[in-house]
XYZ file of C-alpha atoms in Angstrom:
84
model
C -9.167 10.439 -2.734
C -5.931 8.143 -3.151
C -6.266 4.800 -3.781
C -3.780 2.032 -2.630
C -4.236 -1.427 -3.969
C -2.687 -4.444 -2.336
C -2.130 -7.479 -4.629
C -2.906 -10.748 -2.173
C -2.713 -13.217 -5.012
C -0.414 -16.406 -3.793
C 2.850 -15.261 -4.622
C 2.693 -11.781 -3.001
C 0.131 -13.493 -0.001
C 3.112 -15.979 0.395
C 5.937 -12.602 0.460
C 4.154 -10.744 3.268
C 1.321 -8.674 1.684
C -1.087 -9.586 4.594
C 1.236 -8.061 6.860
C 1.738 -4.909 4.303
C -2.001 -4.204 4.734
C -2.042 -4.698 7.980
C 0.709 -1.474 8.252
C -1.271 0.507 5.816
C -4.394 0.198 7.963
C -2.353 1.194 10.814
C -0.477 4.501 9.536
C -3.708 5.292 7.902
C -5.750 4.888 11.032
C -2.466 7.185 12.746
C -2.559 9.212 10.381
C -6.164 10.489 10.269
C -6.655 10.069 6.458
C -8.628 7.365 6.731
C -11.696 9.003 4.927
C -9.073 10.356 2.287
C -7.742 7.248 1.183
C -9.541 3.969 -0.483
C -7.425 0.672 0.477
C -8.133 -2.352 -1.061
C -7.231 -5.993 -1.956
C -6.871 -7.437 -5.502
C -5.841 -10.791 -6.302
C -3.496 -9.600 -9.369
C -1.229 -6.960 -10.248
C 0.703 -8.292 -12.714
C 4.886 -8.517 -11.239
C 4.014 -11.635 -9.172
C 8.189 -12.712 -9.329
C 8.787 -8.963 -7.421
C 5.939 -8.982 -4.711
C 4.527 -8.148 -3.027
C 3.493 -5.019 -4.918
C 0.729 -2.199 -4.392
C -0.577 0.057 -6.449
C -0.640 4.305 -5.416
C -3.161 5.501 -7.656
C -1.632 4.936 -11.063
C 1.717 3.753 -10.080
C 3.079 0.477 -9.187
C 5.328 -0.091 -6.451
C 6.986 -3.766 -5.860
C 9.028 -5.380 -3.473
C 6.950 -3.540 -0.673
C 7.737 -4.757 2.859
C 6.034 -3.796 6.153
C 8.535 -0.656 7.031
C 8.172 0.323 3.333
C 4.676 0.457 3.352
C 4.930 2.696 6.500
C 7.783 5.222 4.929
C 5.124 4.792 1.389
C 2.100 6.756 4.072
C 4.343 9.343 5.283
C 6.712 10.102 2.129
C 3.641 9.456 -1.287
C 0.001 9.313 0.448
C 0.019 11.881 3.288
C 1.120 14.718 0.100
C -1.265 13.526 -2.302
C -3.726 14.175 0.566
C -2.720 17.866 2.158
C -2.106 18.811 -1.823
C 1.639 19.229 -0.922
């Protein structure tokens, strides 16, 4: 199971995160790893000045716009899922 957290605290809210998760649910749903990966909102992660910022597993990942949220599916999650 990967886990992507989306930070939707005020400053990242403000930079576009609603419209980040709203591509991850997409590709995801596209994808067919919907059962495979856990996406969820917290209100925090920390870089508030570089949002908005997600969280892949362990790592963080900031500045994250709608396209890089899409290339983040295809080049990070859909590996971690087939075990490439």
């Amino acid at each position: 199971m990967v886990s992507i957290k989306v930070c939707v605290g005020s400053s990242c809210y403000l930079k576009g995160a609603h419209k980040v998760v709203e591509c991850l649910q997409d590709a995801i749903c596209k994808a067919g790893i919907a059962e495979q990966v856990e996406l969820s909102c917290v209100f925090c992660l920390g870089h508030c000045q570089n949002g908005p910022n997600i969280q892949i597993n362990d790592e963080l990942i900031s500045g994250v716009t709608p396209q890089r949220a899409k290339e983040l599916i295809e080049e990070v999650i859909l590996p971690q899922v087939r075990g490439d």
